[in-house]
Amino acid sequence: IDAAIRARVETGIFGYGRAPQALIDQIVADMQAYYGWTIKPEDVLFNPGVVPGFNLVLAGLMTAGDGLALQVPVYPPIFNAPKRWQLQHLADPFVETATGWEVDWARFGATVKPAKALLFSNPHNPIGKVFTRAELEQVANACLAAGTVIVSDEIHCELLFDAKRHIPIATLSPEVAANTVTLMSGGKTYNIAGLKASWAIIQNKALRDRVAAAAYGIGDGCNLFGFDATLAALRDSTDWRDASLAYMQANRDHLVRRVAADLPGVTFKSPEATYLAWLDCRALGLGEEPYDFFLREAKVAMNPGPDFGAEGKGFVRLNFGCPRATLDQGIDRLAAALTRR
């Protein structure tokens, strides 16, 4: 990736550009190789990030007053999307179990029934859930029955642990593919999000044309460096990806042990994917949001749970995609703050 960016600098050409055919071909090949998913080059639309991507999709598909279904708690830009576009906020909370997070399928079906679209996160941010094929089929069937378009944020699709496999929801059937917009990027896996490059896969031409029309002149295309970095990532950097993923899985396991040993009153479900831990601090009885307490008393900045919806009250999101020494320093500070209070 570094070499690709340097090579772009050496050209001295920084004008408008379009996606290299090699990048389009790489994405098509990767979908086939990783997921058995046959797509065409014309199914791929580029945009400057998954968040701009799903907002542009909503702009193309929705009108004010339409219903947008979400599973909560959820990544703040997803949670805030209904307000941004003056849509009905149709929230379906996850059910917490002893081992993880589940979906109340009867309630989910009722939630998506009046929705024009479902803004779906898989793997899920912040809870780190990887949906099984059976779960994805229930999501897809409910949406097909309701006529609800699936807008699937799959940006963490390469960051799965314990040999789990990502299943793009669009791969379930041709009918599901025709009802789905899939959003992907190398941004999270390869730490190139700031270069502003991602893509949507839309196999339904009518749907694709609506999204392309909404994006035209606003968010069509990517940063020129982002194209080069993404191609270098997908084509040439999978050895780095695999090593990084093994390191993050070890970090996750280390975090599980250290939270249990050193942060009494804090719990979390070990994530199946992402480099994010959804820490439950409700039992601490802090009398304030744990984000505020830990930022002030430990000088550790995490993400405030309420930003992910009301279900996030009493939680924080911690990023363990960092050097082990940094992770340990943060946990040591959290532990010391709890001891002092």
XYZ file of C-alpha atoms in Angstrom:
341
model
C 0.000 0.000 0.000
C 2.822 2.391 0.875
C 4.525 1.609 -2.443
C 1.312 2.183 -4.402
C 0.813 5.588 -2.803
C 4.434 6.571 -3.467
C 4.077 5.472 -7.072
C 1.008 7.707 -7.449
C 2.936 10.639 -5.977
C 5.764 10.040 -8.437
C 3.409 10.422 -11.393
C 2.724 14.015 -10.376
C -0.802 13.584 -11.735
C -3.550 14.295 -9.215
C -6.502 15.217 -11.405
C -9.829 13.502 -11.758
C -9.644 9.754 -12.112
C -11.830 6.731 -12.451
C -11.578 3.305 -10.890
C -8.819 1.257 -12.500
C -10.166 -1.725 -14.406
C -7.708 -3.843 -12.422
C -9.481 -2.836 -9.202
C -12.912 -3.676 -10.577
C -11.616 -7.023 -11.797
C -10.029 -7.693 -8.398
C -13.303 -7.053 -6.575
C -15.191 -9.329 -8.973
C -12.555 -12.048 -8.509
C -12.498 -11.682 -4.713
C -16.279 -12.032 -4.429
C -16.063 -15.272 -6.388
C -13.030 -16.602 -4.531
C -14.139 -15.754 -1.000
C -17.894 -16.171 -1.178
C -18.727 -18.046 -4.372
C -20.537 -14.878 -5.422
C -20.700 -14.226 -9.157
C -21.052 -10.542 -9.911
C -20.438 -8.467 -13.031
C -18.153 -5.443 -13.308
C -21.145 -3.188 -13.924
C -22.629 -4.251 -10.563
C -19.888 -2.292 -8.758
C -20.352 1.387 -7.880
C -17.600 3.303 -6.095
C -18.171 5.873 -3.374
C -15.998 7.740 -0.859
C -16.777 5.521 2.119
C -19.389 3.125 3.444
C -21.069 5.838 5.535
C -21.444 8.197 2.543
C -22.396 5.082 0.591
C -25.388 4.082 2.674
C -26.499 7.690 3.020
C -26.451 8.048 -0.766
C -28.401 4.796 -1.091
C -31.036 6.137 1.309
C -31.151 9.398 -0.626
C -31.867 7.450 -3.788
C -34.436 5.066 -2.340
C -36.283 6.894 0.415
C -38.563 9.878 0.823
C -39.316 11.751 4.044
C -41.662 9.771 6.250
C -40.624 6.337 4.970
C -39.685 3.736 7.581
C -36.068 2.677 8.092
C -35.465 -0.436 10.189
C -32.322 -0.831 12.337
C -31.079 -3.412 14.827
C -29.904 -1.665 17.981
C -27.517 -0.855 19.528
C -25.804 0.076 16.274
C -22.942 2.124 14.828
C -23.821 5.822 15.360
C -23.937 6.891 11.672
C -26.431 4.063 11.074
C -28.403 4.991 14.184
C -28.545 8.641 13.086
C -29.515 7.929 9.467
C -33.311 8.112 10.016
C -33.022 11.595 11.515
C -30.729 12.764 8.714
C -33.283 11.838 6.040
C -36.459 12.548 8.069
C -37.417 8.873 8.129
C -39.371 6.844 10.659
C -36.906 5.281 13.093
C -37.948 1.617 13.382
C -35.603 0.046 15.940
C -35.389 -3.649 16.791
C -33.262 -4.345 19.910
C -31.035 -7.387 20.151
C -31.773 -9.877 22.906
C -28.869 -10.439 25.286
C -28.238 -14.053 26.291
C -25.643 -15.686 28.497
C -23.393 -16.345 25.511
C -24.123 -13.614 22.997
C -26.741 -11.595 21.188
C -29.828 -12.977 19.463
C -32.751 -11.651 17.422
C -36.399 -11.863 18.480
C -37.621 -12.962 15.063
C -41.308 -12.265 15.627
C -40.491 -8.722 16.687
C -37.993 -8.323 13.847
C -40.640 -9.287 11.311
C -43.035 -6.753 12.788
C -40.310 -4.085 12.692
C -39.413 -4.520 9.023
C -43.005 -4.917 7.834
C -43.689 -1.140 7.581
C -40.078 -0.321 6.597
C -39.042 0.654 3.103
C -35.456 -0.375 3.890
C -33.408 -2.212 6.495
C -29.989 -0.701 7.230
C -28.176 -3.887 8.224
C -24.753 -4.320 9.860
C -22.990 -7.672 9.313
C -20.624 -8.318 11.010
C -22.404 -6.155 13.522
C -20.922 -3.009 15.009
C -20.696 -2.687 18.047
C -21.618 -6.154 19.341
C -19.307 -8.091 17.000
C -21.995 -10.568 15.945
C -21.510 -12.678 12.816
C -24.894 -13.711 11.448
C -25.250 -17.378 10.559
C -26.755 -18.511 7.261
C -29.953 -19.475 9.071
C -30.179 -16.029 10.667
C -29.474 -14.298 7.354
C -32.217 -16.322 5.709
C -34.678 -15.142 8.354
C -33.593 -11.530 7.803
C -33.882 -11.884 4.030
C -37.217 -13.700 4.084
C -38.775 -11.105 6.371
C -37.565 -8.308 4.104
C -38.732 -10.036 0.920
C -42.168 -10.636 2.442
C -42.435 -6.982 3.445
C -40.958 -5.535 0.241
C -38.156 -4.035 2.341
C -34.849 -3.296 0.594
C -31.750 -4.545 2.438
C -28.872 -2.065 2.652
C -26.060 -4.197 4.089
C -22.979 -2.614 5.639
C -20.365 -5.386 5.414
C -17.247 -3.291 5.980
C -15.902 -5.661 8.663
C -16.382 -8.756 6.493
C -12.693 -9.741 6.539
C -12.262 -9.292 10.296
C -13.732 -12.556 11.613
C -12.295 -14.703 14.405
C -12.257 -18.398 15.292
C -12.365 -19.516 11.649
C -15.847 -18.075 11.167
C -16.865 -17.298 7.595
C -18.618 -14.194 6.366
C -21.712 -14.706 4.217
C -22.832 -11.691 2.169
C -26.595 -11.656 2.526
C -26.974 -11.041 -1.216
C -25.515 -14.496 -1.908
C -28.504 -16.337 -0.435
C -30.547 -16.348 -3.635
C -31.144 -14.342 -6.827
C -34.288 -12.894 -5.233
C -32.325 -11.646 -2.219
C -29.562 -10.297 -4.465
C -32.120 -8.293 -6.432
C -33.349 -6.768 -3.159
C -29.950 -5.904 -1.662
C -27.307 -3.201 -1.767
C -24.013 -4.495 -0.336
C -21.409 -2.010 0.924
C -17.757 -2.999 1.366
C -14.351 -1.372 1.730
C -10.733 -2.130 2.527
C -10.811 0.764 4.973
C -11.165 -1.171 8.234
C -9.165 -4.286 7.376
C -6.158 -2.419 5.980
C -6.421 0.807 8.024
C -6.923 3.008 4.949
C -10.304 4.519 5.806
C -8.887 8.035 5.577
C -8.159 7.520 1.882
C -11.916 7.493 1.212
C -12.589 4.567 -1.081
C -15.324 1.948 -0.931
C -17.750 0.204 -3.205
C -21.360 -0.902 -3.447
C -22.447 -4.100 -5.185
C -25.940 -3.761 -6.656
C -27.038 -6.528 -9.007
C -30.511 -5.138 -9.631
C -30.008 -2.642 -12.481
C -33.065 -0.543 -11.653
C -31.909 -0.255 -8.054
C -28.342 0.462 -9.158
C -29.484 3.226 -11.521
C -31.431 4.933 -8.721
C -28.441 4.862 -6.407
C -26.078 6.072 -9.133
C -28.428 8.952 -9.940
C -28.565 9.977 -6.268
C -24.773 9.876 -5.997
C -24.063 11.747 -9.235
C -22.195 14.977 -8.547
C -22.230 14.358 -4.779
C -20.505 11.103 -3.882
C -19.703 9.262 -7.081
C -16.138 8.025 -7.242
C -13.293 7.900 -4.738
C -10.116 9.623 -3.709
C -7.443 8.976 -6.343
C -5.037 7.600 -3.719
C -7.851 5.467 -2.353
C -8.188 3.619 -5.651
C -4.470 2.775 -5.695
C -4.355 1.830 -2.015
C -7.427 -0.390 -2.292
C -6.033 -2.269 -5.271
C -2.728 -2.781 -3.470
C -4.595 -3.960 -0.377
C -6.859 -6.472 -2.081
C -4.303 -7.768 -4.567
C -0.992 -7.640 -2.713
C -1.555 -7.389 1.043
C -3.486 -10.476 2.115
C -0.445 -11.864 3.962
C -0.419 -8.707 6.108
C -4.191 -9.033 6.585
C -3.909 -12.596 7.832
C -1.111 -11.750 10.261
C -3.006 -8.711 11.495
C -6.155 -10.746 12.039
C -4.260 -13.356 14.063
C -2.786 -10.566 16.194
C -6.213 -9.009 16.787
C -7.730 -12.357 17.749
C -4.954 -12.761 20.304
C -5.677 -9.232 21.511
C -9.344 -10.128 21.879
C -8.513 -13.202 23.944
C -6.062 -11.183 26.042
C -8.773 -8.580 26.652
C -11.228 -11.279 27.761
C -8.737 -12.485 30.368
C -7.767 -9.036 31.587
C -11.319 -7.721 31.913
C -12.284 -10.783 33.972
C -9.205 -10.467 36.182
C -8.735 -6.714 36.541
C -12.042 -4.919 35.879
C -14.537 -6.276 38.420
C -18.068 -5.263 37.503
C -17.251 -4.975 33.792
C -18.344 -7.738 31.410
C -18.620 -8.258 27.675
C -19.518 -10.916 25.149
C -16.387 -11.937 23.288
C -16.888 -10.564 19.754
C -16.962 -12.943 16.812
C -15.687 -10.212 14.484
C -14.412 -6.608 14.295
C -11.746 -5.200 16.607
C -14.350 -3.701 18.927
C -15.415 -4.736 22.429
C -18.837 -3.713 23.746
C -18.096 -3.352 27.455
C -21.041 -3.576 29.877
C -20.331 -1.304 32.815
C -23.846 -1.143 34.259
C -22.950 -3.154 37.355
C -20.336 -0.594 38.392
C -22.985 1.800 39.675
C -21.004 4.840 38.576
C -23.896 7.266 38.655
C -22.793 8.589 35.263
C -21.979 7.237 31.851
C -18.827 5.073 31.973
C -17.420 7.011 29.013
C -17.351 10.197 31.105
C -15.957 8.449 34.182
C -13.141 6.654 32.365
C -12.180 9.643 30.241
C -11.927 11.854 33.315
C -10.465 9.403 35.835
C -8.386 7.110 33.591
C -7.659 9.366 30.606
C -8.860 6.548 28.345
C -11.121 7.560 25.462
C -13.638 4.991 24.275
C -16.989 5.464 22.523
C -20.048 6.437 24.595
C -22.684 3.715 24.607
C -25.689 6.066 24.217
C -24.326 7.144 20.817
C -25.389 3.670 19.636
C -28.964 4.073 20.865
C -30.760 3.972 24.193
C -29.747 0.327 24.561
C -26.136 1.520 24.874
C -26.670 3.293 28.183
C -24.056 1.995 30.634
C -21.820 0.592 27.868
C -18.638 1.780 26.160
C -17.028 0.558 22.956
C -13.311 -0.190 23.199
C -11.035 -0.590 20.154
C -8.520 -3.416 20.619
C -7.032 -3.102 17.131
C -3.788 -1.707 18.522
C -0.395 -2.864 19.832
C -0.714 -5.166 22.853
C 1.288 -2.718 24.973
C -1.195 0.039 24.199
C -4.109 -2.234 25.077
C -2.496 -3.184 28.381
C -1.758 0.438 29.214
C -5.411 1.280 28.672
C -6.661 -1.617 30.801
C -4.185 -0.702 33.560
C -5.564 2.828 33.595
C -9.172 1.610 33.688
C -8.334 -0.738 36.567
C -6.545 2.000 38.534
C -9.498 4.349 38.107
C -11.880 1.727 39.452
C -9.584 1.059 42.425
C -9.393 4.769 43.317
C -13.110 5.515 43.276
